[in-house]
Coordinates of C-alpha atoms in Angstrom, one line a residue:
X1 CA 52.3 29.9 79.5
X2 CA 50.1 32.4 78.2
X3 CA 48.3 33.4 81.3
X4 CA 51.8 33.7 82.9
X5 CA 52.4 36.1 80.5
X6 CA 49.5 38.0 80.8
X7 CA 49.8 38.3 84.3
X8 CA 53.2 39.7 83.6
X9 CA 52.0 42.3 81.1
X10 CA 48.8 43.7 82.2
X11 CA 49.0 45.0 85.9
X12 CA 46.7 44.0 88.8
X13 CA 44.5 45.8 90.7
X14 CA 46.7 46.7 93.4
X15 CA 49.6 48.1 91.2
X16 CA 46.9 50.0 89.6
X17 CA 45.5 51.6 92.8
X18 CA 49.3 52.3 93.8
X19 CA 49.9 54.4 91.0
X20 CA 46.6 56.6 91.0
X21 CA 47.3 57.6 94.7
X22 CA 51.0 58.1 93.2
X23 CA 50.0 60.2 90.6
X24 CA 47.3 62.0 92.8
X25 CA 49.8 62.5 95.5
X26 CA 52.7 64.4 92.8
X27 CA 49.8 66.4 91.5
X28 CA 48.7 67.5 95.1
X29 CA 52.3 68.2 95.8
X30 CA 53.2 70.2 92.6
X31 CA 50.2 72.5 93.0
X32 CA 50.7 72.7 97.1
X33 CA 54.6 73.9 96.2
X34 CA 52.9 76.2 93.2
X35 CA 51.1 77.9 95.0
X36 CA 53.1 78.7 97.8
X37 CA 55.9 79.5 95.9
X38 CA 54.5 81.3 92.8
X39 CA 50.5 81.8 93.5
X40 CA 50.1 85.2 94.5
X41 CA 53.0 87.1 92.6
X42 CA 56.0 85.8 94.5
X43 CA 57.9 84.5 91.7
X44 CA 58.5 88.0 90.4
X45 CA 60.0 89.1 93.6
X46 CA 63.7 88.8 95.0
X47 CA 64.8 87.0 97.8
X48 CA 63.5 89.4 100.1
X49 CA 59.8 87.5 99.9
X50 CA 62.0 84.2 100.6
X51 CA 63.0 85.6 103.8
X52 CA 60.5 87.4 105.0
X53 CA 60.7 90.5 104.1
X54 CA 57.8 93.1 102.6
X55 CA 58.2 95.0 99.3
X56 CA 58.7 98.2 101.1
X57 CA 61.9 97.1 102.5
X58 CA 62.9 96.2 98.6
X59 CA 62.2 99.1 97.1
X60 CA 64.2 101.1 100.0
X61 CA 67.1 98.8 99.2
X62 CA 66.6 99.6 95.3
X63 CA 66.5 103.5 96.0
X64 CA 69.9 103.3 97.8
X65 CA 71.2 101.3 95.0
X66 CA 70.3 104.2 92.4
X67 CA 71.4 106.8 94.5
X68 CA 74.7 107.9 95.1
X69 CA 77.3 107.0 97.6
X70 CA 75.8 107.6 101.6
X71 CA 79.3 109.1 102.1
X72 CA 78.3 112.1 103.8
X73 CA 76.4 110.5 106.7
X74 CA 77.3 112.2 110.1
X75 CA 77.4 109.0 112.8
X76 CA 79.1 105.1 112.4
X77 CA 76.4 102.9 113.9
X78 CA 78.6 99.7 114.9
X79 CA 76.0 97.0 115.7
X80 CA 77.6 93.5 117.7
X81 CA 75.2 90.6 117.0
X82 CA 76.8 88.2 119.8
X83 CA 74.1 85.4 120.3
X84 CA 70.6 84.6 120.7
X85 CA 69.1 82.1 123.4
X86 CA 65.5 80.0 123.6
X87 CA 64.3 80.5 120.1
X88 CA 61.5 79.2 118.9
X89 CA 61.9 75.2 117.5
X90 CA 61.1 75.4 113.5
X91 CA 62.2 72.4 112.1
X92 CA 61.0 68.7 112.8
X93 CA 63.2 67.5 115.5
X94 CA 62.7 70.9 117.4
X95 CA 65.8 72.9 116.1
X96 CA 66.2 75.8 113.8
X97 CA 68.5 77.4 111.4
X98 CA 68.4 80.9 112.5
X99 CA 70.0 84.2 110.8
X100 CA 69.1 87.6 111.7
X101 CA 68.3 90.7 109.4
X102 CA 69.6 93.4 110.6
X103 CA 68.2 96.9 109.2
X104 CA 69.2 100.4 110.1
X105 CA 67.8 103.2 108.0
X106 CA 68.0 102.2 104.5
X107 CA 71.0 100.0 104.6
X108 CA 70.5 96.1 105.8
X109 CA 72.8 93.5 106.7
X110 CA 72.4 89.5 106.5
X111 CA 74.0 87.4 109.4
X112 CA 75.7 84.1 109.2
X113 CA 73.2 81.1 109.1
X114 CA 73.5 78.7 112.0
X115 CA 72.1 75.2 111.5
X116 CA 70.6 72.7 113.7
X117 CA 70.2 75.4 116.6
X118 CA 67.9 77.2 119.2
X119 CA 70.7 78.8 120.9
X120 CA 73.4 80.1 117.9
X121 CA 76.1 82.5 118.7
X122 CA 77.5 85.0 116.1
X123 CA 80.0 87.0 117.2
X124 CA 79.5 89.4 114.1
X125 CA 79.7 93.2 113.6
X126 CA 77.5 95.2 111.5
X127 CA 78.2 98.9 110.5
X128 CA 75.8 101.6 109.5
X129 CA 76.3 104.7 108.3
X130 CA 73.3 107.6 109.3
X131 CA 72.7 111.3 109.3
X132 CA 71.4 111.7 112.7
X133 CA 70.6 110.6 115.3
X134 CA 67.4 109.5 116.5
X135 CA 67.1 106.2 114.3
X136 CA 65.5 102.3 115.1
X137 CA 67.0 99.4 114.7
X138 CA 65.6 96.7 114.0
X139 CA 66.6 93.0 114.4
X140 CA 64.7 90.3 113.0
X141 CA 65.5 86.5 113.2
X142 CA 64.5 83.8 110.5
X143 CA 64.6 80.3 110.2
X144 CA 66.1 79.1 107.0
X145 CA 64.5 77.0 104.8
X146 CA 65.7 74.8 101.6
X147 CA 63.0 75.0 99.7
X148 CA 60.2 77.0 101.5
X149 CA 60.1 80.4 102.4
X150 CA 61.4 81.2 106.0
X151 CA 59.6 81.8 108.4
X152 CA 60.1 84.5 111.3
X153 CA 61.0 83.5 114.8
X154 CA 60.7 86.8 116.2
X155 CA 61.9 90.5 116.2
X156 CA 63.1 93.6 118.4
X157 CA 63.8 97.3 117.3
X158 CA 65.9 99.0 119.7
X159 CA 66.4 102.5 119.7
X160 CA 69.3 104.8 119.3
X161 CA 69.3 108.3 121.0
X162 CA 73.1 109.4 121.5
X163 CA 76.7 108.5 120.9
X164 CA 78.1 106.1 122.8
X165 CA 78.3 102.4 123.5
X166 CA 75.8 100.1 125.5
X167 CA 76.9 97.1 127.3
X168 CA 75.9 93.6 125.9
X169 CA 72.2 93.7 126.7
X170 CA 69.5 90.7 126.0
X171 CA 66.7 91.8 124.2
X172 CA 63.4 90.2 124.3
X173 CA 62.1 88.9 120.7
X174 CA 58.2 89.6 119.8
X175 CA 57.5 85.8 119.9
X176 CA 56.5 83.7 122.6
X177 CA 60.1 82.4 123.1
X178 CA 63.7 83.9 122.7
X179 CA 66.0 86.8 123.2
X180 CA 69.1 88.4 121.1
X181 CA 72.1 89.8 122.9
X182 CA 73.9 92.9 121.2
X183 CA 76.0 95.6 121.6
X184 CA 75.9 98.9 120.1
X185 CA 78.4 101.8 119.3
X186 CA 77.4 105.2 118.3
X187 CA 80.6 107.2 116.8
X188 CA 80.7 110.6 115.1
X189 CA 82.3 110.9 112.2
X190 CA 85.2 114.0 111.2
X191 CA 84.7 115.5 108.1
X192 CA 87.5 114.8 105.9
X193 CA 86.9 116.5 102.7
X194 CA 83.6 118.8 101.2
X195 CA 82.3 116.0 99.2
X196 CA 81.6 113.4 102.5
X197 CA 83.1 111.5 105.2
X198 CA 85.8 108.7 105.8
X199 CA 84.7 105.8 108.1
X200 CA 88.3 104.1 108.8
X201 CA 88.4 103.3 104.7
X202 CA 84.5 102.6 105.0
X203 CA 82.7 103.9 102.5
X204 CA 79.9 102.2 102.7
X205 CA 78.2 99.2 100.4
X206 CA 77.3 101.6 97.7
X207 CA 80.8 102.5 97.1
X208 CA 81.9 105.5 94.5
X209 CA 80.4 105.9 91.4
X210 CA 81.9 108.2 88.8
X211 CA 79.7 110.2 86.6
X212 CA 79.8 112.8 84.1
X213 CA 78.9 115.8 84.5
X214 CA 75.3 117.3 82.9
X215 CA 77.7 119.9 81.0
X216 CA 80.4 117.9 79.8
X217 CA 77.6 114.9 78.3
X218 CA 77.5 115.1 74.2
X219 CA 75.0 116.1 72.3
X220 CA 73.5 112.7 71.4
X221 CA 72.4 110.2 74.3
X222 CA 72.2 105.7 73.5
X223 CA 69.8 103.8 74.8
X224 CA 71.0 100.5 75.4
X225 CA 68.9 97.6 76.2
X226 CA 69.0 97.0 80.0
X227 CA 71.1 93.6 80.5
X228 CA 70.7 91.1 83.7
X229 CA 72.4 93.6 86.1
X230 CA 69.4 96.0 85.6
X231 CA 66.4 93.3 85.2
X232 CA 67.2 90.9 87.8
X233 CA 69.7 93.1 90.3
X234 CA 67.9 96.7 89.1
X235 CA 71.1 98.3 89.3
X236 CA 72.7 101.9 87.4
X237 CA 71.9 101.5 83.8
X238 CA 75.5 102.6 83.1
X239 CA 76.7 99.1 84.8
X240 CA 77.3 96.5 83.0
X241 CA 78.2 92.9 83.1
X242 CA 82.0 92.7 82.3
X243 CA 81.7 88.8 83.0
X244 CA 79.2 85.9 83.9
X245 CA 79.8 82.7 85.1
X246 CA 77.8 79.6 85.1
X247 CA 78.4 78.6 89.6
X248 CA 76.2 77.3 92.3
X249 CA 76.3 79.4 95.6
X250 CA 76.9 76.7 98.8
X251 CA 74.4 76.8 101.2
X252 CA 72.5 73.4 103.0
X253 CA 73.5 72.0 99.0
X254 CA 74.4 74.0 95.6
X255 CA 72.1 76.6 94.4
X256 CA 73.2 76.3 90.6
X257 CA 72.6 79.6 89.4
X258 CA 74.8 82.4 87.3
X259 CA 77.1 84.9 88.8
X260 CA 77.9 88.6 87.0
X261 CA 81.0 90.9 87.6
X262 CA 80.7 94.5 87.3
X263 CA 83.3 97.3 88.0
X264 CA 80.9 97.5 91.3
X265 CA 79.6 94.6 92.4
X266 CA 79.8 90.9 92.3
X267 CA 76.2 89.6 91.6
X268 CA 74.9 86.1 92.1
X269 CA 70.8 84.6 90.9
X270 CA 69.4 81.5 91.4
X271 CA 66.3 80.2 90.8
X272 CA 66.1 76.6 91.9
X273 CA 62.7 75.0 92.7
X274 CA 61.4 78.5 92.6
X275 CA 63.5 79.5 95.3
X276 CA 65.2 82.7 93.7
X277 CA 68.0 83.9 95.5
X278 CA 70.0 87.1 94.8
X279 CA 73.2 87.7 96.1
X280 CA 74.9 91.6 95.6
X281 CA 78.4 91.8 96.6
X282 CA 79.9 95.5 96.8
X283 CA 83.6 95.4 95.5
X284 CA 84.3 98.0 98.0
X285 CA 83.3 94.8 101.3
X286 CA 85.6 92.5 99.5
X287 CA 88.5 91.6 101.9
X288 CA 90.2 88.6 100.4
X289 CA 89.3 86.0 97.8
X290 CA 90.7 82.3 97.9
X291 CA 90.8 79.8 95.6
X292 CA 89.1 76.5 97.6
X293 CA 87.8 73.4 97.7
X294 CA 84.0 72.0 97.8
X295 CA 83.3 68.3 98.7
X296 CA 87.5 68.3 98.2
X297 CA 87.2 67.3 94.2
X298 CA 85.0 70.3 93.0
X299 CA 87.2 73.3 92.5
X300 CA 85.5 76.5 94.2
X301 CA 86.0 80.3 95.0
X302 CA 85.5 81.7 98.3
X303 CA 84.7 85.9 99.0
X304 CA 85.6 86.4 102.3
X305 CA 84.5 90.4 103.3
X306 CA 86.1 92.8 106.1
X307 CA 84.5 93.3 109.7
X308 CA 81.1 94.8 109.5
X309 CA 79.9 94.5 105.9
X310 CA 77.3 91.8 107.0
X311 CA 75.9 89.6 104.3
X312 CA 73.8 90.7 101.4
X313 CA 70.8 89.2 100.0
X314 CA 71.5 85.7 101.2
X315 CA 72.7 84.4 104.8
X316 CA 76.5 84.5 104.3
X317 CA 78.9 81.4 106.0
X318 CA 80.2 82.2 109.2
X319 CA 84.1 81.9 109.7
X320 CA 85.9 82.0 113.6
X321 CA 87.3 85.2 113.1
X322 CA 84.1 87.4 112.5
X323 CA 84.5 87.6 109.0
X324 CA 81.5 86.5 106.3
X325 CA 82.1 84.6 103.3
X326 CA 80.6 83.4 100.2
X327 CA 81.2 80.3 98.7
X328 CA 81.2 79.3 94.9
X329 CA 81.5 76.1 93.1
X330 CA 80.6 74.3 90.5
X331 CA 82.7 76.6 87.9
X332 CA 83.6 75.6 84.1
X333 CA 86.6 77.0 84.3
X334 CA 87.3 78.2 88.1
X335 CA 90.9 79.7 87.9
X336 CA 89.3 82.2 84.8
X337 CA 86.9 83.1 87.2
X338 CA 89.3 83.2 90.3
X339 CA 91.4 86.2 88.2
X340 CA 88.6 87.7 86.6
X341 CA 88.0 88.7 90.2
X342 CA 91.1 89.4 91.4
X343 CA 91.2 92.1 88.4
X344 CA 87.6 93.4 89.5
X345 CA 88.9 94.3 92.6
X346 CA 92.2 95.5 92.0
X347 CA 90.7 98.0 89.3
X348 CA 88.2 98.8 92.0
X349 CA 90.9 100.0 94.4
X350 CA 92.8 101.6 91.4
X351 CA 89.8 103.8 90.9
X352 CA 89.6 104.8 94.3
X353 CA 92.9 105.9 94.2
X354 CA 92.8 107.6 90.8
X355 CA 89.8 109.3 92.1
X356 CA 91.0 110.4 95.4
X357 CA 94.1 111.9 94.1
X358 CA 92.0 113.7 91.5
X359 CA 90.0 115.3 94.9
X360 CA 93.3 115.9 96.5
X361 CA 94.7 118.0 93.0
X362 CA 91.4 119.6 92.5
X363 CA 91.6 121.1 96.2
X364 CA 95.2 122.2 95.7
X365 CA 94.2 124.2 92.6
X366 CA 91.4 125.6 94.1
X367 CA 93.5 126.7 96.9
X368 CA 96.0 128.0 95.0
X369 CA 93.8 129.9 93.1
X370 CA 91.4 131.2 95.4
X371 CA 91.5 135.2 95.6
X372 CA 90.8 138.6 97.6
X373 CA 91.3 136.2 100.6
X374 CA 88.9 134.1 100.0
X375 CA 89.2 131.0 101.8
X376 CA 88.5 127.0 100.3
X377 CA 88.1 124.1 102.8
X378 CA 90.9 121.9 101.8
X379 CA 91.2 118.3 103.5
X380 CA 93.1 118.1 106.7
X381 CA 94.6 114.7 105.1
X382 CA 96.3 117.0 102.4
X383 CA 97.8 120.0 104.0
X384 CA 101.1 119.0 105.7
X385 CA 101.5 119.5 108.8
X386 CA 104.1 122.5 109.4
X387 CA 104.3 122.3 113.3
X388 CA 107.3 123.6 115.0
X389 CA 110.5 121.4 114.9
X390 CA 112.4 120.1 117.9
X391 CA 116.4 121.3 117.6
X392 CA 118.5 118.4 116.3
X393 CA 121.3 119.9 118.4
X394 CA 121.1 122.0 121.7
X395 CA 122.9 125.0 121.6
X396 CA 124.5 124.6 124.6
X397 CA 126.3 121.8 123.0
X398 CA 127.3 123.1 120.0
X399 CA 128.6 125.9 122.2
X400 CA 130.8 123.1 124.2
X401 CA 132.2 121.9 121.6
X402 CA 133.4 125.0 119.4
X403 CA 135.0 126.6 122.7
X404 CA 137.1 123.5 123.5
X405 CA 140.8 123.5 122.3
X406 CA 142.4 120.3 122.7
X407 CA 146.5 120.4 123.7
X408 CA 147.4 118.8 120.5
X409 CA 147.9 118.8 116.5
X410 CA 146.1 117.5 114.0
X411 CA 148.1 114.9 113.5
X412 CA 148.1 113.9 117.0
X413 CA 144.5 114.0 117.6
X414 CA 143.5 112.2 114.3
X415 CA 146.1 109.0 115.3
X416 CA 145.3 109.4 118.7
X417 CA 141.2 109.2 118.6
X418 CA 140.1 108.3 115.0
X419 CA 142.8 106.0 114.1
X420 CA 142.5 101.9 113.3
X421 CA 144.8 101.7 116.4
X422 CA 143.1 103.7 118.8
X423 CA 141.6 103.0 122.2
X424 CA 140.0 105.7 122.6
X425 CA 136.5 104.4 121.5
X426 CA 136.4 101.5 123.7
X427 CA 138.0 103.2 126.8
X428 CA 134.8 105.6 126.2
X429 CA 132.1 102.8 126.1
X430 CA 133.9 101.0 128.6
X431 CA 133.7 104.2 131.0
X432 CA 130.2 104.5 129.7
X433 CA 129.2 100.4 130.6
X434 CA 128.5 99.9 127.0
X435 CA 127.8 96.1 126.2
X436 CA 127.8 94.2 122.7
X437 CA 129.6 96.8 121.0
X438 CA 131.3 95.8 118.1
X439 CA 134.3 98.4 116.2
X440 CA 135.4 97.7 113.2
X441 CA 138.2 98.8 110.9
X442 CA 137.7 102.2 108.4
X443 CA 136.9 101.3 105.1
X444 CA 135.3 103.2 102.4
X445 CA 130.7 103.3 102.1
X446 CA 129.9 101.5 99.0
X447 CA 126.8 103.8 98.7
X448 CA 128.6 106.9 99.1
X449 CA 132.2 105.7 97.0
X450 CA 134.2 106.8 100.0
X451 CA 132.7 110.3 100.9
X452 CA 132.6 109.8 104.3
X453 CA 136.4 109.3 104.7
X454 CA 137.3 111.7 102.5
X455 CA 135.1 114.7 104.1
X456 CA 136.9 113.5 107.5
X457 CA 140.1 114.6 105.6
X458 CA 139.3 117.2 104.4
X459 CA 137.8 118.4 107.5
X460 CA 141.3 117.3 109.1
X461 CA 143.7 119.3 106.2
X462 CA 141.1 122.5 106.7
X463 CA 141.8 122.1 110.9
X464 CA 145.6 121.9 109.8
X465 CA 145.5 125.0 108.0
X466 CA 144.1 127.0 110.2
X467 CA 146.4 125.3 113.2
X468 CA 149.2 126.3 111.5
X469 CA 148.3 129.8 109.9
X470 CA 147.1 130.7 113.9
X471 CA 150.1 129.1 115.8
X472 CA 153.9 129.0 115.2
X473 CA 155.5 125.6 114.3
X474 CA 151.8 124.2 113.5
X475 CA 151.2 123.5 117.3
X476 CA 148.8 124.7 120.0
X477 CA 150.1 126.4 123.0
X478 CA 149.1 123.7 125.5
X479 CA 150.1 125.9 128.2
X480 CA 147.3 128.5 127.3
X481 CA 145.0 126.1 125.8
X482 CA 144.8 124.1 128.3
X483 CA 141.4 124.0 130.7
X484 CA 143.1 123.9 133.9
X485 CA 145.4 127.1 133.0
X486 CA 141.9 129.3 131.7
X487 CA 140.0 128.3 134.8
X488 CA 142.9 129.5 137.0

């Protein structure tokens, strides 16, 4: 009994052996992922380094952000990303999960991921917004990755010269495998008022910013600490955080991470596994948001964003009709969240309004107040257009009419052609071949209380009077009113 029990306690050999490889085998593993992950600085960097791309391209990305609004660019770069054929096999079974980078100038653009394939098709639209024209575009596919960093299946920069738009070309990737097809539009853009340009509504993923002047500032200045927006996103210092949410962003499974709404932008950060992931929505892409389902029992919030916003930070889902969408789950409380959104981009668009009325007023005043001939560029959207009117009545008509004199009274021609009892009406659309016409009987407009009958009166007691006060006995001498008689 006891050595049953010691042989029950106390492991053997074998189970000891087990565990040290075990143990050796975690140890090899945690330092492997360490130090790919986290050895030489990564861990400080945003998702960029995840997919492939240098610091350079980073801190291009974090200049636009503290700039102003690119609103003032000269060309519309529209950029088709329609499929990609023989990519290179990244994954185990010989497949990849390709998305492309798209990056034009300063601005870039994250495709749709496609799992499981060498030969994805897309289908989506990119636009870019540039001041002239020579620029390089540059295209750039990756293979997703859960957990590693993804790796680069090739690239292409094709250049731009000219407006205009190419056919759908296939262009050859710098790897030993694969080609991208895509389509390109070059458009110049009309100036629509002095302080920049109007792409169709686009104003690019920046969006408008309003700022106070240098002279109108106060005398003292705060300096408040710089919250998550500014260490993890490096955004304005004047935007702040006006709600976070505890979410997981839906990718191959749920990145739990924490999402932040701004008056700007919607901002999502994960750091799962080391894997940090940033996500920076501008209000100004956002084309619809729907309350969803994830796994059908965990309540979620989808951000679907117009044609040619692309994806930022993060591979957005694809959907059939070209549009990209995020997907969140995993909320405490998702229909808080779900409004709290809804209001972030209603104000958005309110403040776009406010502001572009305030554009529109300033230019009137300067207008109107401009002197000695001096001349202000007002907005071709604001003055009215004051080109010449087309007659609502030929003369010629209205000549017709007023020389006519029909061989009757008054009384005659109002029970005779206006009346309830007339036939005058249909005999006309009858001579005419007038179909599905339907008269009915006078009665008085409810919106006018009776005003069209009675100014038909009237008009009828004024034709009276003057019948009678120009004839004798109130009649018409049908003998020398008649056509037939002037004519001979």
């Amino acid at each position: 009994m006891e050595t049953m029990s010691l042989d029950f306690l106390v492991p053997s050999l074998w189970e000891i052996k087990v565990t040290v490889a075990a143990s050796i085998y975690v140890i090899f593993a945690y330092w492997l992922f360490t130090y790919r992950c986290c050895g030489d600085g990564y861990s400080d960097r945003s998702l960029a380094e995840n997919s492939g791309e240098s610091g350079d391209a980073i801190e291009e990305k974090i200049g636009m952000l503290k700039g102003d609004a690119q609103n003032n660019s000269a060309y519309l770069i529209k950029v088709e990303l329609l499929a990609a054929k023989n990519l290179i096999g990244a994954n185990l079974n010989g497949t990849s999960d390709p998305y492309a980078i798209i990056t034009c100038g300063t601005e870039k653009r994250f495709s749709s991921m496609v799992p499981g394939s060498r030969n994805p098709m897309w289908g989506e639209e990119f636009n870019f917004s540039v001041d002239e024209l020579p620029v390089q575009i540059n295209v750039t596919i990756y293979d997703w990755d859960i957990i590693w960093k993804s790796a680069v299946l090739g690239s292409v920069t094709v250049p731009v010269e000219s407006e205009g738009q190419t056919d759908a070309l296939w262009y050859t990737l710098n790897s030993p495998s694969g080609q991208v097809c895509l389509q390109i539009k070059t458009l110049r853009l009309p100036i629509t008022s002095p302080s920049g340009r109007v792409v169709n509504g686009y104003t690019g993923a920046n969006g408008p910013r309003r700022r106070i002047p240098s002279d109108k500032e106060g005398p003292t200045v705060v300096h408040q600490k710089p919250g998550p927006l500014q260490t993890i996103f490096d955004l304005l210092p004047d935007e702040l955080a006006e709600n976070s949410y505890s979410c997981a962003l839906e990718r191959s499974f749920l990145y739990h991470g924490r999402m932040y709404v701004s008056a700007w932008h919607i901002c999502f950060h994960s750091n799962v596994f080391s894997k940090q992931m940033k996500v920076l929505i501008p209000v100004g892409d956002i084309d619809e948001i729907r309350r969803t389902q994830h796994a059908f029992i965990n309540p979620a919030v989808t951000i679907i964003l117009r044609m040619g916003a692309g994806g930022h930070g993060v591979p957005p889902l694809g959907s059939p009709d070209g549009r990209v969408r995020y997907k969140f789950a995993s909320f405490w409380n998702r229909n808080h969240a779900f409004r709290a959104l809804q209001r972030a981009r209603k104000n958005y668009h309110a403040m776009l309004e406010a502001e572009k009325k305030e554009k529109a007023e300033s230019a009137l005043r300067a207008h109107s107040s401009s002197i000695r001939g001096s001349q202000t560029m007002i907005p071709e959207d604001i003055i009215p257009n004051t080109g010449k009117l087309q007659a609502f009545i030929k003369d010629e008509a209205l000549n017709s009419i007023f020389n006519d004199a029909f061989p009757c009274t008054a009384d005659n021609f109002f029970n005779l052609l206006l009346s309830d009892n007339s036939n005058f009406t249909n005999e006309y659309r009858s001579a005419r071949k007038d179909t599905n016409l339907v008269i009915g009987q006078w009665h008085p407009a409810d919106e006018y209380d009776g005003q069209y009958k009675k100014e038909v009166e009237n008009m009828l007691e004024i034709a009276r009077s003057y019948i009678k006060s120009n004839t004798s006995a109130g009649e018409t001498d049908i003998a020398a009113s008649s056509p037939s008689q002037e004519s001979s």
